[in-house]
Short mmCIF file of C-alpha atoms and ligand atoms in Angstrom, two decimals:
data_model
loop_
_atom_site.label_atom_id
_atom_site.label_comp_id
_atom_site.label_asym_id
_atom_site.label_seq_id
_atom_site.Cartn_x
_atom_site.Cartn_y
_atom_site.Cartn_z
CA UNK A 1 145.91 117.04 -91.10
CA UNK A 2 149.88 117.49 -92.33
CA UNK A 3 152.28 117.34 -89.10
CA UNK A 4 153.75 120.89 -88.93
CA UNK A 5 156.93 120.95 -89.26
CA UNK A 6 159.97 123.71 -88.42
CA UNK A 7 162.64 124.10 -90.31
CA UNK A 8 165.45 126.83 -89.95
CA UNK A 9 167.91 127.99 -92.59
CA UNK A 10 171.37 128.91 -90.87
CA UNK A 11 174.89 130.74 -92.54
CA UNK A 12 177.24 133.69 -92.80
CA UNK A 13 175.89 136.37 -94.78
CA UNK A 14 176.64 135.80 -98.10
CA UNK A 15 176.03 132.05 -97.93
CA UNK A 16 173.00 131.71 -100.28
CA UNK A 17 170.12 130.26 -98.01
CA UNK A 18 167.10 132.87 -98.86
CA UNK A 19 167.59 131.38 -102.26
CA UNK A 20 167.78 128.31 -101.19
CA UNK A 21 165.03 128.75 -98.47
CA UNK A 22 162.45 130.12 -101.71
CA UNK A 23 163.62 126.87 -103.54
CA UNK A 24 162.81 124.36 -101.04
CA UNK A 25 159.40 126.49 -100.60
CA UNK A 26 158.41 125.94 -104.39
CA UNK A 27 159.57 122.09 -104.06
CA UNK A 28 157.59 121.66 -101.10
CA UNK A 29 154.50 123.55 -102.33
CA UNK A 30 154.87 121.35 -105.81
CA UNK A 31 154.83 118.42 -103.52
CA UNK A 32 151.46 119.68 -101.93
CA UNK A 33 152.61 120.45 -98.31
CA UNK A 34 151.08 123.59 -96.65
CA UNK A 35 154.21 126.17 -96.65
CA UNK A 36 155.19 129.61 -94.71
CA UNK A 37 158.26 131.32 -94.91
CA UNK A 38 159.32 133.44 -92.59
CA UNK A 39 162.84 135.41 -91.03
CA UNK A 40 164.56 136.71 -88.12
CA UNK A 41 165.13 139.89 -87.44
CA UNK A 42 161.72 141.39 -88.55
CA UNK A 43 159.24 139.13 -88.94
CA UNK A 44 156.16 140.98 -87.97
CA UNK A 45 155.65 144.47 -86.90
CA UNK A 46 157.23 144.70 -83.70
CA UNK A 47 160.19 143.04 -85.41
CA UNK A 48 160.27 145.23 -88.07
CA UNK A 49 160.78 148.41 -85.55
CA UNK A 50 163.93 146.21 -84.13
CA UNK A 51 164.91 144.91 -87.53
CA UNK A 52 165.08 148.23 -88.68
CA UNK A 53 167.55 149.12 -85.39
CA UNK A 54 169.69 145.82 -86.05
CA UNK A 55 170.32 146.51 -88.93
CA UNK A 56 169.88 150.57 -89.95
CA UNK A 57 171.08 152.39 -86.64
CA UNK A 58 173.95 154.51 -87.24
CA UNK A 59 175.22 155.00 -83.90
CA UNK A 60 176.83 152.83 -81.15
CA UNK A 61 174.65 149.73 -80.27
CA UNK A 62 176.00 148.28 -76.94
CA UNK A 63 176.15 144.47 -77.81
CA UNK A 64 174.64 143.27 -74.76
CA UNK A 65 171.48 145.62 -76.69
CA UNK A 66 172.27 144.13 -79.85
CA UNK A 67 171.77 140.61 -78.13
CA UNK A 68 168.36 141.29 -76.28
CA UNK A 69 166.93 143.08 -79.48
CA UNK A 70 167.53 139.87 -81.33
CA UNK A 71 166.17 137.91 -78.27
CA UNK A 72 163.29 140.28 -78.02
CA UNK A 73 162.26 139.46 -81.57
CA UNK A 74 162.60 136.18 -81.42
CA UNK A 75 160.32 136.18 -78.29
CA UNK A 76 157.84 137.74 -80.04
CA UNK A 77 157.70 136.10 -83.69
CA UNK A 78 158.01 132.35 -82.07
CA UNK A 79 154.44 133.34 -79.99
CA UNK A 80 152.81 135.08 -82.33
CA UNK A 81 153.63 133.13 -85.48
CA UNK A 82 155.90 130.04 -85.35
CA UNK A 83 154.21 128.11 -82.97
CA UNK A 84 150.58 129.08 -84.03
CA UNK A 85 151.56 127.96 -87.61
CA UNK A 86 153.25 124.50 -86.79
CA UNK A 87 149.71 123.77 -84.45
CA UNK A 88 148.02 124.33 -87.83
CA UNK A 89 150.09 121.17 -89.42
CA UNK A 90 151.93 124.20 -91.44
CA UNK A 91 155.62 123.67 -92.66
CA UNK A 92 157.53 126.83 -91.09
CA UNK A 93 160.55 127.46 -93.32
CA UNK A 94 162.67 130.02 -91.43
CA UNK A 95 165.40 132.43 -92.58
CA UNK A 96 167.41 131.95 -89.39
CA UNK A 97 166.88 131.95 -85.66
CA UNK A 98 168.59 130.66 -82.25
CA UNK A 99 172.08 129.15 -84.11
CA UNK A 100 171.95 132.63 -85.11
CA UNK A 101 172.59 134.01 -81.72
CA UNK A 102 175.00 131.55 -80.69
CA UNK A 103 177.37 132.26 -83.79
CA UNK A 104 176.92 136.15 -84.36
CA UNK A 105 176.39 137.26 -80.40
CA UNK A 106 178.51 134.55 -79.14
CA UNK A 107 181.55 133.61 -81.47
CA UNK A 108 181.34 136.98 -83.01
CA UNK A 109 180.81 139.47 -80.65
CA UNK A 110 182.30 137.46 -77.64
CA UNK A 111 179.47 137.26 -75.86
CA UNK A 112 178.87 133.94 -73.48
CA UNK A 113 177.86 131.25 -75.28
CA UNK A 114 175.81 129.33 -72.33
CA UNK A 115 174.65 132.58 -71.29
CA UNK A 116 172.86 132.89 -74.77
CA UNK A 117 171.95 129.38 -75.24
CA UNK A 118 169.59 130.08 -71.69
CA UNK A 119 168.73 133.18 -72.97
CA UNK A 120 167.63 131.37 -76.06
CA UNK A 121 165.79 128.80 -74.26
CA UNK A 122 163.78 131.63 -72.57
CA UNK A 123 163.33 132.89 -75.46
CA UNK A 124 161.76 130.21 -77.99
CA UNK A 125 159.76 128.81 -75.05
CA UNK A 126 160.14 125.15 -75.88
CA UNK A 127 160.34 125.55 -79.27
CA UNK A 128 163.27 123.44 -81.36
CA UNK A 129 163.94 123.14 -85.28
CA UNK A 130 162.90 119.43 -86.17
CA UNK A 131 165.71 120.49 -88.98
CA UNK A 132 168.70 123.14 -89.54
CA UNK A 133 170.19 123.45 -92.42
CA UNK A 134 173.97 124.84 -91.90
CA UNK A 135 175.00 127.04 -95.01
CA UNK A 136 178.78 126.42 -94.96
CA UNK A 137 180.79 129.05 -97.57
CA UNK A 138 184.13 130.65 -96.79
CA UNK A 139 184.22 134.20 -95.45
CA UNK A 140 186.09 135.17 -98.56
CA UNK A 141 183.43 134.11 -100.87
CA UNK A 142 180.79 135.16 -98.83
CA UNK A 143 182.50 138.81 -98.41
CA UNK A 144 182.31 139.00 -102.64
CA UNK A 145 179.08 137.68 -102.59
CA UNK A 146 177.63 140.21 -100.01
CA UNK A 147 179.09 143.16 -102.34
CA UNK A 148 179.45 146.78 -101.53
CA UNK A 149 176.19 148.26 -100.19
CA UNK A 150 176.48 146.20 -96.55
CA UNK A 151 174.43 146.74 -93.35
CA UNK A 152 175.54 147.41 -90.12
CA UNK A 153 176.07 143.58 -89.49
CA UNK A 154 177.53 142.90 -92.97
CA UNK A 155 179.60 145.76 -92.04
CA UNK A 156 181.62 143.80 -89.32
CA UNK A 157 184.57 142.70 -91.34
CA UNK A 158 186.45 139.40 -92.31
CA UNK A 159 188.08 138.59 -89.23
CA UNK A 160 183.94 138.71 -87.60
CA UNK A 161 182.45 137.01 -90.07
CA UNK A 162 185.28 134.20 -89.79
CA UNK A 163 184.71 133.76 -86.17
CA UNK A 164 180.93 133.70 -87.16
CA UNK A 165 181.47 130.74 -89.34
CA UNK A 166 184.02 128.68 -86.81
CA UNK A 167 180.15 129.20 -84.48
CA UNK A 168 178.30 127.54 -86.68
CA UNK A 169 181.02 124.88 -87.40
CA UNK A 170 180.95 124.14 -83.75
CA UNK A 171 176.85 123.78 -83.17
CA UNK A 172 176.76 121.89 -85.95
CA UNK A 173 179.69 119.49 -84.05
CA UNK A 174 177.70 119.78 -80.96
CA UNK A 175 173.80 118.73 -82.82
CA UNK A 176 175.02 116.44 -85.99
CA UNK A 177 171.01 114.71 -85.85
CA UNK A 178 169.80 118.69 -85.51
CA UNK A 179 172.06 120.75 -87.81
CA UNK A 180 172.89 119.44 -91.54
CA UNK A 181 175.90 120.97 -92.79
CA UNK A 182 175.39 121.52 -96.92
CA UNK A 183 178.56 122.88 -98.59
CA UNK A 184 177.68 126.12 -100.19
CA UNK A 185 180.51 127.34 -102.68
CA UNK A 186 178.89 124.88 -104.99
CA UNK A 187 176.40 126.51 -107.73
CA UNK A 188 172.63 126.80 -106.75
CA UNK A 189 171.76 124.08 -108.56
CA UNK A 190 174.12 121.58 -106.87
CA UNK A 191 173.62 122.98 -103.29
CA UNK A 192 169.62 122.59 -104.52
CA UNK A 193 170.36 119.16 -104.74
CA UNK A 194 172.18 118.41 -101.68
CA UNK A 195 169.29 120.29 -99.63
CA UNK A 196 166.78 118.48 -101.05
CA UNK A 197 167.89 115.01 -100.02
CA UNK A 198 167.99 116.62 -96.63
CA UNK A 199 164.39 117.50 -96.69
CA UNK A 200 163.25 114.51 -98.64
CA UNK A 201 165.04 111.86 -95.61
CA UNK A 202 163.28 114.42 -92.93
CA UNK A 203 160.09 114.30 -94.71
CA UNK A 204 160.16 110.71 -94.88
CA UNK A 205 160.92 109.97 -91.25
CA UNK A 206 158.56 112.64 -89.85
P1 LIG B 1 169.50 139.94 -93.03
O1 LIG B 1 169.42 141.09 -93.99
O2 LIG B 1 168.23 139.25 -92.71
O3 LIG B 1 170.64 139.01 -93.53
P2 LIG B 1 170.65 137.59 -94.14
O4 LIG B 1 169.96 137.71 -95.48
O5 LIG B 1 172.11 137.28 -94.24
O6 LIG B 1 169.92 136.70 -93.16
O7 LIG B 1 170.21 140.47 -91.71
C1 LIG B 1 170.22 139.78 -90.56
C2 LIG B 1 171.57 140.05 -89.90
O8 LIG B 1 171.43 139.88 -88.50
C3 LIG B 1 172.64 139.08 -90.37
O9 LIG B 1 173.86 139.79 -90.54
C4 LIG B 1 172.79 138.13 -89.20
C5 LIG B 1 172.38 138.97 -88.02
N1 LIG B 1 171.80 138.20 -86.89
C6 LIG B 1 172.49 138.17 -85.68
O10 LIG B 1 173.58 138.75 -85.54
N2 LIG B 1 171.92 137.50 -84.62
C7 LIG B 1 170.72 136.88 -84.71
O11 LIG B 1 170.23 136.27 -83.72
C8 LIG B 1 170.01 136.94 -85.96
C9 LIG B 1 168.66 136.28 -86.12
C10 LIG B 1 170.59 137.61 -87.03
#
C-alpha cells in the first residue's frame, strides 16, 4: 500500500493556495497517488457549525474564543479524518492548519505564541505535516486579490494581515526542513512550477 502522506497548504488570505492546493491534487491524481483534500475551519459537520461562527458571526468574538474554536476544530477534523486517512496510505492535502494558529491567533491577534504552539500540540495529538508549503505574497497584493465582499477574518485590515505574514515568515525561519517558502506574486503557472518541485523532492524521499 502507498505511504500516506500529510501535506498542509499555509498563507495570508489572498495568497493563492486553494488553487494551488486543487493543482497539486490533479498532478498527484495524474501521477496515480490516492488523494483527499481537505480545510480548516469546517471540515466536517461539527466544523462547519464553528466555521460558520469564525467566519459569519456578526458580533464581538472574544479572541481567546476565536482561538479555542479554531483549536476545537482542529481537534475534531485531525481524529475523525486526517489521521484515519493517512493510516489508509491516503495523501491528505490540507487547506491550512496549526501554522495557521500561530500566525493569525498569535502574530495577529497577540495572543502567546508558546501558549498556542501547546495548545496546538494538544490539539493535533501527535500529528505533524511531513510538508508545508508557505504561500508568501505581500499584504498589498493579497488585500486586491481578496476584493470587496470579505469575511470577518478578511475583514481585519492591512496592518493584521501584515503582522500575519511577518508569523509565517518566522515559522518558516524556525522549521526550514518542515515549511517551504514558494514566492506567490508570481502567475499560477510559475508558482505551479515551483510547488511542484517541492512535492516531486518530498515524494521522492518519502
Ligand atoms: P477561509 O475562507 O477558509 O480562507 P482561506 O481561503 O484564506 O483559507 O477562511 C479561513 C480564515 O480563518 C482565514 O482568514 C484564516 C483564518 N484562520 C485563523 O485565523 N486561524 C486558524 O487556525 C485557521 C485554520 C484559519
Amino acid at each position: 500500500m502507498q505511504k500516506g502522506l500529510f501535506i498542509t497548504f499555509e498563507g495570508t488570505d489572498g495568497c493563492g493556495k486553494t488553487t494551488q492546493l486543487n493543482k497539486v491534487k490533479d498532478f498527484l491524481q495524474e501521477q496515480g497517488y490516492n488523494v483527499v483534500t481537505t480545510r480548516e475551519p469546517g471540515a466536517l459537520d461539527i466544523g462547519q457549525k464553528i466555521r460558520d461562527i469564525l467566519l459569519h458571526h456578526e458580533g464581538f468574538v472574544a479572541d481567546r474564543c476565536e482561538m479555542f474554536l479554531f483549536l476545537a476544530d482542529r481537534a475534531q477534523h485531525v481524529e475523525a479524518f486526517i489521521k484515519p486517512a493517512i493510516a489508509a496510505g491516503k495523501i491528505v492535502l490540507c487547506d491550512r492548519h496549526v501554522d495557521s494558529t500561530i500566525a493569525y491567533q498569535g502574530y495577529g491577534r497577540g495572543q502567546d505564541v508558546q501558549l498556542l504552539k501547546d495548545l496546538n500540540e494538544i490539539a493535533v495529538n501527535g500529528l505533524s505535516p511531513d510538508l508545508t508549503l508557505y504561500f508568501d505574497v505581500s499584504a498589498e497584493t493579497a488585500q486586491t486579490r481578496v476584493g470587496d465582499d470579505k469575511d470577518r477574518m478578511e475583514s481585519a485590515g492591512i496592518i493584521f494581515h501584515k503582522q500575519v505574514r511577518q508569523g509565517y515568515l518566522a515559522l518558516q525561519k524556525e522549521n526550514p526542513e518542515r515549511i517551504k517558502l514558494i514566492n506567490a506574486n508570481n502567475s499560477i503557472e510559475t508558482v505551479f512550477e515551483d510547488t511542484k518541485k517541492v512535492i516531486i523532492k518530498l515524494l521522492q524521499e518519502k
